[in-house]
Structure formats: structure tokens, C-alpha cells
Short mmCIF file of C-alpha atoms in Angstrom, two decimals:
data_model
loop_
_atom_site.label_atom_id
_atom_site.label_comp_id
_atom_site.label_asym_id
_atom_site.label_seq_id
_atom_site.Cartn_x
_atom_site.Cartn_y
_atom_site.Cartn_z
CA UNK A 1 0.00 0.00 0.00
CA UNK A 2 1.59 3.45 -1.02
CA UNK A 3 3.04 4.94 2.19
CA UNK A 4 0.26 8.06 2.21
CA UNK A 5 -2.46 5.71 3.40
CA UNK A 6 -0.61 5.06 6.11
CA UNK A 7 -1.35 7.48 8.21
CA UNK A 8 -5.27 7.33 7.69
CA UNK A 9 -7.71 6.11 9.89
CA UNK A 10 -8.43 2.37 8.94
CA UNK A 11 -11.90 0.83 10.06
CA UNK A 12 -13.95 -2.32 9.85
CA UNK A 13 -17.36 -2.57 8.63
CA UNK A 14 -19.75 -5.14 8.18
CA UNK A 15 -21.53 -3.89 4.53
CA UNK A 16 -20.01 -5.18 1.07
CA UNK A 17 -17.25 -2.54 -0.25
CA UNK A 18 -17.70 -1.68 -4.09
CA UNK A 19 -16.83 1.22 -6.26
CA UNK A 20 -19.08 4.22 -6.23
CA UNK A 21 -21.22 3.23 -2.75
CA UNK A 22 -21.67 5.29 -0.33
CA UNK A 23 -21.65 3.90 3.12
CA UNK A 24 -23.32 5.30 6.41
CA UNK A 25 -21.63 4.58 9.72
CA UNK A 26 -23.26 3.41 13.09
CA UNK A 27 -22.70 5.92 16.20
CA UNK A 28 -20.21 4.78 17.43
CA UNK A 29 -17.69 4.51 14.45
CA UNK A 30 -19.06 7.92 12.88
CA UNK A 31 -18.15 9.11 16.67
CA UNK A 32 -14.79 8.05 16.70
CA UNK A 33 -14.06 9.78 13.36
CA UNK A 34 -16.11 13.29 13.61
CA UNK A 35 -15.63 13.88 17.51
CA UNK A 36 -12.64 11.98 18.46
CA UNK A 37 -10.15 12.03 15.41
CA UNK A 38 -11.87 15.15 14.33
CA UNK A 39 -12.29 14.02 10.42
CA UNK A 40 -14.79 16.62 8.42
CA UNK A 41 -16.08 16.55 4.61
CA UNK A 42 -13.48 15.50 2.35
CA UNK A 43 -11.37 13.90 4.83
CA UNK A 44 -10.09 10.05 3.74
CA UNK A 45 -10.66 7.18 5.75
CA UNK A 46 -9.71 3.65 4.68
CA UNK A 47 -12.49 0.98 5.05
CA UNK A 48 -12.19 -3.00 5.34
CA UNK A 49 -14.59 -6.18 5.54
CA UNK A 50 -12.55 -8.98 5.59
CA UNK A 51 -14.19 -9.65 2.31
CA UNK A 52 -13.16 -6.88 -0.31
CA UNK A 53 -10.08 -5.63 0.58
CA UNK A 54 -8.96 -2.44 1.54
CA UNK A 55 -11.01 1.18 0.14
CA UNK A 56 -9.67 4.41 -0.02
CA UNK A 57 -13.59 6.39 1.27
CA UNK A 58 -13.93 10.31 1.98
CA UNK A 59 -15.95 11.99 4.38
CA UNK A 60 -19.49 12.96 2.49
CA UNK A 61 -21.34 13.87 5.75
CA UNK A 62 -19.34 14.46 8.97
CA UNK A 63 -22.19 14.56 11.51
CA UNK A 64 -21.03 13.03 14.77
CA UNK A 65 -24.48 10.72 14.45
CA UNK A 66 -24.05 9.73 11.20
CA UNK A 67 -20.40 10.11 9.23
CA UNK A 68 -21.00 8.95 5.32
CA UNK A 69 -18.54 7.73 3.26
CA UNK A 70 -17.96 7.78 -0.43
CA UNK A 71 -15.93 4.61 -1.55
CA UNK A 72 -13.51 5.90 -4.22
CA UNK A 73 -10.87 2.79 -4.94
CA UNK A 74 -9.94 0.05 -3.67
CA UNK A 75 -6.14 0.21 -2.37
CA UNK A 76 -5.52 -3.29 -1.17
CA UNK A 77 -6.83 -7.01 -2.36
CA UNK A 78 -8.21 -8.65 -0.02
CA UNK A 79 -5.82 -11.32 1.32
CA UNK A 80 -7.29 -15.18 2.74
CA UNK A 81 -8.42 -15.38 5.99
CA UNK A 82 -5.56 -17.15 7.45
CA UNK A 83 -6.32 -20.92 8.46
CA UNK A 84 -3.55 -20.35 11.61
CA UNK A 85 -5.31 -21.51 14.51
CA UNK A 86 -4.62 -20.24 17.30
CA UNK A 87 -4.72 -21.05 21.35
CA UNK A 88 -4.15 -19.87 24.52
CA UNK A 89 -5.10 -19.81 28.64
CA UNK A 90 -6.46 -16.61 29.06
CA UNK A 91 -5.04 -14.02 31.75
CA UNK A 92 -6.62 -11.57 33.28
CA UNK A 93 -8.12 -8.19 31.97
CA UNK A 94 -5.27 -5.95 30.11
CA UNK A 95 -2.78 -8.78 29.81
CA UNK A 96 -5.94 -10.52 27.95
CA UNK A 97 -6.08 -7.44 25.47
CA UNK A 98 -2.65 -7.57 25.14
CA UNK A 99 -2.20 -11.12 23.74
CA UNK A 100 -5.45 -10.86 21.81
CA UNK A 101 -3.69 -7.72 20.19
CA UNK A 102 -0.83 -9.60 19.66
CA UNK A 103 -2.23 -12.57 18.23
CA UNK A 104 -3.71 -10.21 15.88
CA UNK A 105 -0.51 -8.74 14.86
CA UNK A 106 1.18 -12.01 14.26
CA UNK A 107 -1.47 -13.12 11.26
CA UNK A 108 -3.86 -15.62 13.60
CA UNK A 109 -7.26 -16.54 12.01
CA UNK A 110 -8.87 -18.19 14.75
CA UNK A 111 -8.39 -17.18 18.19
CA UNK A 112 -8.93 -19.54 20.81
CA UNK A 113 -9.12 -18.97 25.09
CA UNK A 114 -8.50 -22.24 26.44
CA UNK A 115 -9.44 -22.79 30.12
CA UNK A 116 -6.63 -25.35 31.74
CA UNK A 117 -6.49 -26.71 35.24
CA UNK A 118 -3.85 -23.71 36.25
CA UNK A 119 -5.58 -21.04 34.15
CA UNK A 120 -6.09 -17.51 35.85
CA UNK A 121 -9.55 -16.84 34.55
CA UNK A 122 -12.65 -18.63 33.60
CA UNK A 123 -15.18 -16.25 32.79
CA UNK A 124 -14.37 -13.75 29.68
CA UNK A 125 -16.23 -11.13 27.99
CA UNK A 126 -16.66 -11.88 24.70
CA UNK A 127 -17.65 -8.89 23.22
CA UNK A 128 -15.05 -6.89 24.99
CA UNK A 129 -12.10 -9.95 23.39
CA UNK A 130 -14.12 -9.47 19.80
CA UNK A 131 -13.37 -5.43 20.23
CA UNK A 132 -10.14 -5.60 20.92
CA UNK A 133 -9.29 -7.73 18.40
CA UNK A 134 -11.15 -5.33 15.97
CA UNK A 135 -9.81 -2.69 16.88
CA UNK A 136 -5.91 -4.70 16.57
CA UNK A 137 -6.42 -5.57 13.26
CA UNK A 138 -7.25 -1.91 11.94
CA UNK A 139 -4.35 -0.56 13.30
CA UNK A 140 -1.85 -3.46 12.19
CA UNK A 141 -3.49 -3.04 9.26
CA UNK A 142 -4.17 -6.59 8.43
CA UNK A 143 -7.55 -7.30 5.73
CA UNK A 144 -9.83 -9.45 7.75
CA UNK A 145 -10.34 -9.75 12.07
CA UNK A 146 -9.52 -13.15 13.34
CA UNK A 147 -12.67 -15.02 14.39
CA UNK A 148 -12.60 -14.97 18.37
CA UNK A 149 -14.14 -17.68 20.02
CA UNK A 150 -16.01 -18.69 23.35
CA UNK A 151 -13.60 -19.77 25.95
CA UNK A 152 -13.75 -23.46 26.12
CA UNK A 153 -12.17 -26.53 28.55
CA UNK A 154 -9.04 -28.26 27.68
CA UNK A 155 -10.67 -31.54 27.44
CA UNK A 156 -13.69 -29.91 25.07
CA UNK A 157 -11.44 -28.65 22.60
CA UNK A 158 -9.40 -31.97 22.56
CA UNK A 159 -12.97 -34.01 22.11
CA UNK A 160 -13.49 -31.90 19.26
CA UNK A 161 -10.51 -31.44 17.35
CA UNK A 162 -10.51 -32.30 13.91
CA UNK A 163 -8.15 -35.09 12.78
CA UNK A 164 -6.67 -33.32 9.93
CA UNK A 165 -5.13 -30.53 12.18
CA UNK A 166 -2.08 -30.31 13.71
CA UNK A 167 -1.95 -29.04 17.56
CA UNK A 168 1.35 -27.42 18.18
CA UNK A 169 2.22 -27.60 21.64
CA UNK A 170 4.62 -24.99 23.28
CA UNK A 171 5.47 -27.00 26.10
CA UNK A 172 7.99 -25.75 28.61
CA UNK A 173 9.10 -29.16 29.58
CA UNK A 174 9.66 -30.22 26.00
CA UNK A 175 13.93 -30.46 26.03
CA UNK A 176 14.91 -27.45 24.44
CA UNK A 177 16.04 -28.14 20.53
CA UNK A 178 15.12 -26.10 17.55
CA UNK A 179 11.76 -26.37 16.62
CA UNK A 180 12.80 -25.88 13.03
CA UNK A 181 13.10 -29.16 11.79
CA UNK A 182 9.82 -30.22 13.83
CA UNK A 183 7.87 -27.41 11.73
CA UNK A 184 9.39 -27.71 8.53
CA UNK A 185 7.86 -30.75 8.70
CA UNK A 186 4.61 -29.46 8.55
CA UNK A 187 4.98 -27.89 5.82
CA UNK A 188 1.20 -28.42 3.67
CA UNK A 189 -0.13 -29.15 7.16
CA UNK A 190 -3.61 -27.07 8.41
CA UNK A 191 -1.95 -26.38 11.90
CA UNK A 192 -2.83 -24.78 15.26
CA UNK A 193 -0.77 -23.77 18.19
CA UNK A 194 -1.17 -24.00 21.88
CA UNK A 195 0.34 -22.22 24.78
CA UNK A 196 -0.40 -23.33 28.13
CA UNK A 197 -0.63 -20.65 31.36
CA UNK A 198 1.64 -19.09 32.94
CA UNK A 199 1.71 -22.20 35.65
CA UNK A 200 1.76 -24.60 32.90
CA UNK A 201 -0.23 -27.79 32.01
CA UNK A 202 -1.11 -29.82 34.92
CA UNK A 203 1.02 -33.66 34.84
CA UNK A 204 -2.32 -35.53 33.51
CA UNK A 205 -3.05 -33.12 30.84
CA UNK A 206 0.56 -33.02 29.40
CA UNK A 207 0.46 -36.83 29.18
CA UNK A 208 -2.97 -36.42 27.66
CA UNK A 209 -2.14 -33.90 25.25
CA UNK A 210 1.32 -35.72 24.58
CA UNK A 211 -0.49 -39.11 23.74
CA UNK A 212 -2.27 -37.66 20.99
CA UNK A 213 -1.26 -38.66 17.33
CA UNK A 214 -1.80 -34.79 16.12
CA UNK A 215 0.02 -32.77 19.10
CA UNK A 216 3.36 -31.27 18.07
CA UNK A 217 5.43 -30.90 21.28
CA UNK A 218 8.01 -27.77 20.27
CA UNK A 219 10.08 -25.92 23.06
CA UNK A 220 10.28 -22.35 23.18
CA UNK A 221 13.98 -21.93 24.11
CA UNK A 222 15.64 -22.09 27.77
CA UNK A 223 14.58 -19.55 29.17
CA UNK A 224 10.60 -19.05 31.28
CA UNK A 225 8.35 -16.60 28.84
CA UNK A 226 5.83 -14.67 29.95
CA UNK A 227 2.86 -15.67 28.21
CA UNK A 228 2.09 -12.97 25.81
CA UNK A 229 5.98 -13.15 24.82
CA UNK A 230 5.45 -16.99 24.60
CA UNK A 231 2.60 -16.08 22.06
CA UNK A 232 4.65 -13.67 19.80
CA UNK A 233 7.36 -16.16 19.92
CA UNK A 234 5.51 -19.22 19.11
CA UNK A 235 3.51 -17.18 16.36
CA UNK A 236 6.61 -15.78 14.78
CA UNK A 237 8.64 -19.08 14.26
CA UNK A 238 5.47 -20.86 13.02
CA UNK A 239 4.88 -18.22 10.04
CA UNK A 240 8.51 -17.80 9.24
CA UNK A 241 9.18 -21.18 9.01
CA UNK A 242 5.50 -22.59 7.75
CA UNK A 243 3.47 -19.64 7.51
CA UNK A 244 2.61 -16.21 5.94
CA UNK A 245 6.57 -14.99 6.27
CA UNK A 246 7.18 -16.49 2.24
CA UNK B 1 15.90 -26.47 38.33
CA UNK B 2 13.66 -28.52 40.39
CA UNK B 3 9.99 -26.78 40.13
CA UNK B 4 10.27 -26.33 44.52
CA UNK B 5 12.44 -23.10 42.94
CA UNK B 6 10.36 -22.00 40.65
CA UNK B 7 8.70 -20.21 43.43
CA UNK B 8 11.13 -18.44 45.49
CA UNK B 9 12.41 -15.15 44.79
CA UNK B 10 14.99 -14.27 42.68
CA UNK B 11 17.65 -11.74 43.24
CA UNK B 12 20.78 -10.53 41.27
CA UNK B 13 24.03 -9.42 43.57
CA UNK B 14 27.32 -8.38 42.77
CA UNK B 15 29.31 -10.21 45.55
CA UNK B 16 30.63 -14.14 44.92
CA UNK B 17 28.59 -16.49 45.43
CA UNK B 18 30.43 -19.90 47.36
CA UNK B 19 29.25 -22.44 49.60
CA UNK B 20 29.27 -21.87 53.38
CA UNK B 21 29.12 -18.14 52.99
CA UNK B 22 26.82 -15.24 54.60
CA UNK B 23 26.18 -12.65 52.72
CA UNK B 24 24.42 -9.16 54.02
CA UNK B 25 22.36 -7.59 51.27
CA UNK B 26 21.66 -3.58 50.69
CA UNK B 27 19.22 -1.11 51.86
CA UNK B 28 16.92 -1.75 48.99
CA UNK B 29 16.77 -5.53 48.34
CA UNK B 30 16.52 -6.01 52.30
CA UNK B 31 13.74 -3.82 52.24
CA UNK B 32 11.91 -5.67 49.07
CA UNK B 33 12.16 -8.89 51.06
CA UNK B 34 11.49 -8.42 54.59
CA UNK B 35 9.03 -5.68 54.30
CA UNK B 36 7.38 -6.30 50.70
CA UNK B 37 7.66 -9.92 50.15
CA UNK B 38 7.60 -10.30 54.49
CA UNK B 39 9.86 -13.07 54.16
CA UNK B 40 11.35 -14.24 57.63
CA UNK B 41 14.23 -16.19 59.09
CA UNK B 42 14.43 -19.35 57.79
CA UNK B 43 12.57 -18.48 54.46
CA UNK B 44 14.52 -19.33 51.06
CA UNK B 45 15.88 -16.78 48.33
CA UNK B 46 17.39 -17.23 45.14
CA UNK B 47 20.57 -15.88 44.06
CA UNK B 48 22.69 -15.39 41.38
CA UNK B 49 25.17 -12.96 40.24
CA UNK B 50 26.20 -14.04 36.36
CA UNK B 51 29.22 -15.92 37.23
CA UNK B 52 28.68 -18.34 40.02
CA UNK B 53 25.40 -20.12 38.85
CA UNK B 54 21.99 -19.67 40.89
CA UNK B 55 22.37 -20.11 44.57
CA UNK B 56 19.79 -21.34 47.42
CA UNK B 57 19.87 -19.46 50.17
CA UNK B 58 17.99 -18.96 53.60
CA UNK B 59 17.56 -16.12 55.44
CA UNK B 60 19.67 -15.57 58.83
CA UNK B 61 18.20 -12.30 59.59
CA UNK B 62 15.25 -10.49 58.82
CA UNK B 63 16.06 -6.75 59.57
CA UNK B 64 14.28 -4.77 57.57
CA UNK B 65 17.78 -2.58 56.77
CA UNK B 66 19.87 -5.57 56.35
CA UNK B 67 18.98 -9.10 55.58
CA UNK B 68 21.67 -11.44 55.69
CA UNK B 69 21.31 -14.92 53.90
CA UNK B 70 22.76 -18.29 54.38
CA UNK B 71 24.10 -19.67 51.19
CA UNK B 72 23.12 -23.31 51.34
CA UNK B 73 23.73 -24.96 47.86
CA UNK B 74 24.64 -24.12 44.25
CA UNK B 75 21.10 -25.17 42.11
CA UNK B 76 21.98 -24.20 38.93
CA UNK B 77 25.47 -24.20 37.19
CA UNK B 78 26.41 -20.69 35.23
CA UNK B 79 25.20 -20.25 31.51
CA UNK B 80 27.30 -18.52 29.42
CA UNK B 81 26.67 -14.78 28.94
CA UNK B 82 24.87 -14.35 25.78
CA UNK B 83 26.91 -13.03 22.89
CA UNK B 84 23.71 -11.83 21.03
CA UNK B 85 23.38 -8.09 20.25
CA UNK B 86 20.37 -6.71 20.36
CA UNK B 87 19.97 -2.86 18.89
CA UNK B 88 16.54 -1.03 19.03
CA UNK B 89 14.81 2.82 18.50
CA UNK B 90 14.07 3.36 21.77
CA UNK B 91 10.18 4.34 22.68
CA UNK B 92 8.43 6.18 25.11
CA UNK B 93 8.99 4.90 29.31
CA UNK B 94 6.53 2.20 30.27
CA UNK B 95 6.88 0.78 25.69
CA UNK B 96 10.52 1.32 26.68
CA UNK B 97 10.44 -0.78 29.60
CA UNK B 98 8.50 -3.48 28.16
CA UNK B 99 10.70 -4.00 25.05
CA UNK B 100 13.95 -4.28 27.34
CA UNK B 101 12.17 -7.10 29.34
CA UNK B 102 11.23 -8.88 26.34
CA UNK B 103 15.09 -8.21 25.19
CA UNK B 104 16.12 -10.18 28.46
CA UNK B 105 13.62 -12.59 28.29
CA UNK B 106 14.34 -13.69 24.89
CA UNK B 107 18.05 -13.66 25.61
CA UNK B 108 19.99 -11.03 24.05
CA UNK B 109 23.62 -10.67 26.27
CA UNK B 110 23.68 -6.75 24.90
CA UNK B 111 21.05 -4.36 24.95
CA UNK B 112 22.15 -1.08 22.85
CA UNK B 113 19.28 1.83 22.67
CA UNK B 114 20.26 3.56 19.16
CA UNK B 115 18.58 6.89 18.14
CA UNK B 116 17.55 7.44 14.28
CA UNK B 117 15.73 9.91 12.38
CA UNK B 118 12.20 9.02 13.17
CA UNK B 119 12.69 7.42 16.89
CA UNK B 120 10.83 9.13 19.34
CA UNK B 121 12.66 9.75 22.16
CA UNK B 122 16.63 10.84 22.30
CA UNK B 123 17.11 11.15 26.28
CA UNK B 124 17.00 7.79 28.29
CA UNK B 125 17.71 7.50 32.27
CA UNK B 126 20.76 5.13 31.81
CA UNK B 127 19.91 3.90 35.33
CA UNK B 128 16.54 3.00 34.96
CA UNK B 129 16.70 1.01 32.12
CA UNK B 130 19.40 -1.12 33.58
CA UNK B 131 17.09 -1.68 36.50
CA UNK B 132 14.69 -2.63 34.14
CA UNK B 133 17.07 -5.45 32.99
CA UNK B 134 17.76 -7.08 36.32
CA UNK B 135 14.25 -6.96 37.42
CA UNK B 136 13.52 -8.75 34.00
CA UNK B 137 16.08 -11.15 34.41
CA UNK B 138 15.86 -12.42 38.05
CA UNK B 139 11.88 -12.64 36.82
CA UNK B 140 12.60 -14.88 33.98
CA UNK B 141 15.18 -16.80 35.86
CA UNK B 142 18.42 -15.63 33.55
CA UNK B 143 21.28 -16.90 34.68
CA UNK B 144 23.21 -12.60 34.18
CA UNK B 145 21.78 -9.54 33.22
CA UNK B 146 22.50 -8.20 29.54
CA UNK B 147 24.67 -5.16 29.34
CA UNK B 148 22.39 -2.43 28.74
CA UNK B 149 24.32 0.71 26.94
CA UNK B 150 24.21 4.27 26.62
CA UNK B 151 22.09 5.49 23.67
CA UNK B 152 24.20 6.10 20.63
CA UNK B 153 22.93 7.13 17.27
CA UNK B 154 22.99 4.84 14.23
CA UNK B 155 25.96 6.78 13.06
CA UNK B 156 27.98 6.18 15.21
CA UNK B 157 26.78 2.69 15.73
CA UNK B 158 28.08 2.07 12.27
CA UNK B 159 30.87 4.13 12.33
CA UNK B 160 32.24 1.73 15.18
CA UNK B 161 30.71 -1.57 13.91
CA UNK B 162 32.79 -4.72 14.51
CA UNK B 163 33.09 -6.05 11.18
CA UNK B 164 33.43 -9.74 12.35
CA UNK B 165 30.01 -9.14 13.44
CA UNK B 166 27.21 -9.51 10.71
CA UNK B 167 24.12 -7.04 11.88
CA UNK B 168 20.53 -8.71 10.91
CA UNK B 169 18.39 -5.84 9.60
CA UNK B 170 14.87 -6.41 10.50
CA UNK B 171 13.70 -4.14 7.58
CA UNK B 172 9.71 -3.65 6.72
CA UNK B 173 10.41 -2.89 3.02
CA UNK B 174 12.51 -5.92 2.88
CA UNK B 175 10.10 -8.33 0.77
CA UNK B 176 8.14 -10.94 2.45
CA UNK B 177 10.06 -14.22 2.78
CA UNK B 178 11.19 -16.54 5.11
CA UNK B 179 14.27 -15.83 6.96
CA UNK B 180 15.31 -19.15 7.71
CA UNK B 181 17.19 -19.44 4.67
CA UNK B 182 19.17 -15.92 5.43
CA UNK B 183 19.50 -16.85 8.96
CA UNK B 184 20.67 -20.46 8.25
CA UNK B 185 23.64 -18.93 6.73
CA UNK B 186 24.52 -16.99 9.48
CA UNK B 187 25.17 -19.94 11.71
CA UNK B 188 28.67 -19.63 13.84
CA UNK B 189 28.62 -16.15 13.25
CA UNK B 190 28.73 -13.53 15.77
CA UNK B 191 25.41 -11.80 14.94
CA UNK B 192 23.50 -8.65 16.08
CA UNK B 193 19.81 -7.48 15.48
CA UNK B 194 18.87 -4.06 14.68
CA UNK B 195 15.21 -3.37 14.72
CA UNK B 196 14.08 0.02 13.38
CA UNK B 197 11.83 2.92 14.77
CA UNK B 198 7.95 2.32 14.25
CA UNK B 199 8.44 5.16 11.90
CA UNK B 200 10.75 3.39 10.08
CA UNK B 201 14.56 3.86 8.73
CA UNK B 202 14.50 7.02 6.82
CA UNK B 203 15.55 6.65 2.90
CA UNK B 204 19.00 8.07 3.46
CA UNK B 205 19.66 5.43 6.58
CA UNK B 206 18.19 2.12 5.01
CA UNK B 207 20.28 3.13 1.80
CA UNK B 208 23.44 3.20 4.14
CA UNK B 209 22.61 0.12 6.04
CA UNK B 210 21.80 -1.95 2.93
CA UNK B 211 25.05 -0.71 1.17
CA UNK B 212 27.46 -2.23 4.39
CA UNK B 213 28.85 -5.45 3.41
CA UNK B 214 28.11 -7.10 7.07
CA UNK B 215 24.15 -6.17 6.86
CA UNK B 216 21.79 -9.11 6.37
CA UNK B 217 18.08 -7.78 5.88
CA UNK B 218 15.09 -10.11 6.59
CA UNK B 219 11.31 -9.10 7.11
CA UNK B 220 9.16 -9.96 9.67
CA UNK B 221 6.39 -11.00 7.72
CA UNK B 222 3.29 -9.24 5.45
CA UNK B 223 2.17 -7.13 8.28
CA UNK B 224 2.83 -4.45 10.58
CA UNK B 225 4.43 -4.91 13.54
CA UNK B 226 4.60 -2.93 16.94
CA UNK B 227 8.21 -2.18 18.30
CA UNK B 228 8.01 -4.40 21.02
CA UNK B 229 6.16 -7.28 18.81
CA UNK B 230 8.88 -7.10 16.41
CA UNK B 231 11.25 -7.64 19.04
CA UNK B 232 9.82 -10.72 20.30
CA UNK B 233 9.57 -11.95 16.99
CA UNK B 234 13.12 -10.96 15.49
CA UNK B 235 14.47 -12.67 18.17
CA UNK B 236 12.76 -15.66 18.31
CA UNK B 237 13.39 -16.75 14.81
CA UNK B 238 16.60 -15.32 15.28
CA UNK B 239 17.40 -17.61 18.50
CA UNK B 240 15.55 -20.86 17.25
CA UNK B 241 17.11 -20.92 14.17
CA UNK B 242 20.97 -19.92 14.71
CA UNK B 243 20.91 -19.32 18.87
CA UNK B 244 20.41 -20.85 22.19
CA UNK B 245 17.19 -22.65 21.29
CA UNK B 246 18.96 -25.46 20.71
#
């Protein structure tokens, strides 16, 4: 994307993007742009829907109740959802935001709370997790927002798994080696990762989780991560070695 | 380290660390455990100093002004001090403190703040940032804190480059591939990471650093990254594929 759209506002919306529309924003996004950032007629916005890529709008109507948009062209393709699947125990409140941000950032298309024996939290506000990773993906810029699900149990999501998926497993007790020969070969693979809480998985669900055919034990290094550096870290070596990084 | 360790706190001193010694800490860390963390004769402390390995050790006395601890047995045998250089734009206080945390977490043995066009912030408190660095390191359970140096701009940076040492460029306009390759090449070398300003290198600075013979660009990937994400992530594929991950 030229380095001039940078700087503008980027926002999702639900309604189909084509050339010509013109689109009306709800309160609270036509809020954001007239009061808070200020935008009036003729100002540029860029819009996204996951679906059509990325348009290059302008300010028709800048009342705070009701900002309209012009779509003029479309500055981006949109790019696939990514298939990355991705899990984690949830913490509590901003560290929460914070890996959901992350998560974002690092190209996840599913994102997954996973409540484990040693997990912090068990209750999470959905909405408020769906926000915030709205909100991530317009400022990282990335064309559609991950799909955030329910929390769900440990032994749930293992019931459920599909067959065809590998689990990647960021296990702290896994000897540390590099996990690049483990990924490369699953190369071709649909995969998902997992990283356990802070206190790690409990002795019967590591020898659960390490029984199964499709779990992908892969060490994280030597040293203890905190677990929204254990996300970024996981994320990063899976899509530079298997992922988006090509 | 047995997991009975994993609980006790951590702290880093200067003094040696051998068996059958007593050693009397300062004002401050006597303070943080007696009065803070309440601990009491007979309670057990970590320590470790970044030569002798990590230490158990029980308190003797529980003054308030001066605890003095009981150095009982060695528990961990010293790691070498990390020879990976770590360079960064340096960000505004509590960004700036996060991203040296993640530095020490992820293992870097030098920490150098370096000022270019666009970074944000040309003044750092020398003393806090080092602080930073041992409180991230006895948290993580590091066996020595990284060096943390004086700011320095990129010009002099390169003006004083080792040329033995190659510098990985973690450049956004570098096109979207996987670094392994690059990195795989690197292996044996004495290596450095320089990650750019979230305004980016300026025109004039990425042409200078892509002209130097001992510069190896990589990206991070199709999308944008935060400062402190990019650290994580530089360094993870950087330390799985050629460092300590193995």
C-alpha cells in the first residue's frame, strides 16, 4: 500500500465494499471519526470487511451521528483469511487485550481462550475480546479480524478437534532443541498452536495432550516466557518457518 | 531447576557467590524482602550474580535494613553470557520498559538503545533502564543480566561496527520471505539485530545500512508490527534458528 495511506484512519465494517457506494456509519464509528479524530467533509478514511479488501472512502457527511462515506478505490486485495489456529489460557483483563492484540498482529485466524487446570480466569467477555481484536487488526493493518471464540475446557477442545489438524504444543518441559526441523515438517499441514498458562499444564493433561497422534510438542527456548511473549514467539517461528513470512 | 524453585524469589548481587558463605544484602533488596515480600528467618531466596550459577539461600536475619542470607547450595550451574546483540529505537517509558524485558527474556547478552531519524525519544535515564534489565532477568530466571548501553545514534553505531560481526536488519520494506534461509547462513557467526523505529529507517539510513557489506536484511512478515512485537519476533526466529534454542 503506497506509504500516504498510512497514516489514515483504517476501520472495519460489516456492509459489502464496491466502487461508487456510499456507506453510512453506526454511532459509534461515525463518533470516533467526527468527535474523536476530528475528520470533516473531504477527509479520507480507509475501510475493510474482511471480504473486499482495503477502500480508499472520503468523508461525504461528517455529523457526529451519522459520518458517510464515499468509496472511491480500492487500495488493497483482499488477502485469505488465514487458516492459523490459534490457542491460549487466558489471563486476566489488560494482559488478555494484550495477547489478543498480539495474536492479531502475528497473522492468527482463529483465536482460541483455552481454560486449563492452572488457568487464571474462567469467565471472559466476549464482546469486549471481539473489540479488541477489531480494533488490533485496523491498526496493524491486516484485511480481515480473526474469528474470536467462546472460551472453552481443555478436554472440550481436545474431544473436538478435527483429525486433519495439527496441535502445536509450546510445552515448557519439552527439552529445548530447535523447533525448526519439527515445523518444517509441517509444511502443507492445516496447523494450530497451543500455549499453556503461565503455571503450565497440569502432569495428567501433558500426558494427555502428549499421547495424541496430532500434538506437536516444540520448546520455546531455555529460558521461562511470559505468556504474551510466549505467544509472539511461538507465532513468529510458526509463520517464518511454515506460515505467511514467504 | 527442580519446580520447589520455581517459586522463590529471585535476586541478582554483585558479591561471589560460594558455599558456606553469609552474605548481608543492601538497603533496597533487604527492604523488598522483609518488608514487601515479608519473608522471615528461615525463608529461602534465590541468588545469582552471572558468574557463580543460581544459589539457594535462607535467610539468617530479617532486619528490615539488612537481611543477611545463608548460602546453602549451588542449584543451577552458570550459563554462558549471551553473545547476542540486540539494537533497538528506543520508545516512550513504560513501551521502553516493556521491550527491554522482552530483550532479556528472549536472551539477548547486549542491549544497545540507538537513536535514528524518526525514533521518538533521544534522552534515556541510563539507570533505569538497567534496573529494568535485572528486574527482567531475576523474573525470567536468567542466569546474568545483559549489558544495557548508553544510547548512541545509528551513526555512530556504524561508524564503530565490529566487522566480524554480521548485523541482521529487521527491515519492513525488505520483501516478504522466510528468513530461515538468510538466517541459516549466518550460523557460527557472531550476529546482532537491529530493529528500526515504528516510523521506520529514513531513505538516506536504510540506503546506508543496505550498502554495508556485514548487513543481512530479513522481514518480519506481510504485516505491521509494533516495536516491542517485532522484538519478540526478530528474536525468536533469530534464537531458534541460529541461537540458544537449541
Amino acid at each position: 500500500m503506497p506509504r500516504s495511506h498510512a497514516a489514515l484512519p483504517r476501520l472495519f465494517v460489516t456492509p459489502d465494499l464496491t466502487a461508487g457506494a456510499q456507506l453510512t456509519l453506526a454511532k459509534e464509528q461515525s463518533l470516533y471519526l467526527a468527535a474523536v479524530l476530528r475528520k470533516i467533509v473531504g477527509d479520507e478514511v480507509v475501510l475493510f470487511n474482511g471480504r473486499d479488501g482495503a477502500w480508499l472512502t472520503r468523508l461525504f457527511s461528517d455529523s457526529k451521528k451519522s459520518v458517510t462515506l464515499d468509496l472511491i478505490e480500492k487500495i488493497a486485495t483482499q488477502t485469505p483469511v488465514s487458516d492459523l489456529w490459534y490457542g491460549f489460557a487466558p489471563l486476566k483483563t489488560e494482559r488478555l487485550d494484550y495477547v489478543i492484540q498480539k495474536a492479531v498482529e502475528m497473522g492468527a485466524g482463529t483465536i482460541q481462550p483455552v481454560i486449563t487446570r492452572f488457568t487464571q480466569v474462567s469467565r471472559l467477555k466476549h464482546e469486549r475480546l471481539v473489540a479488541n481484536a477489531i480494533e488490533a487488526a485496523e491498526q496493524c493493518e491486516v484485511l480481515s479480524v480473526p474469528t474470536v471464540e467462546p472460551e472453552i475446557t481443555l478436554e472440550k477442545l481436545l474431544d473436538s478437534w478435527p483429525a486433519d489438524r495439527k496441535l502445536i504444543l509450546a510445552d515448557e518441559s519439552e527439552a529445548s532443541s530447535s523447533p525448526v526441523e519439527a515445523l518444517q515438517g509441517l509444511k502443507g499441514h492445516k496447523v494450530g498452536v497451543l500455549i499453556g498458562p503461565e503455571g503450565g499444564f497440569s502432569d495428567d493433561e501433558r500426558a494427555k495432550l502428549r499421547a495424541l497422534p496430532y500434538v506437536v510438542p516444540i520448546s520455546l527456548g531455555p529460558r521461562i516466557l511470559r505468556a504474551d511473549t510466549a505467544a509472539v514467539a511461538a507465532l513468529a517461528v510458526i509463520q517464518a518457518i511454515i506460515g505467511d513470512w514467504r
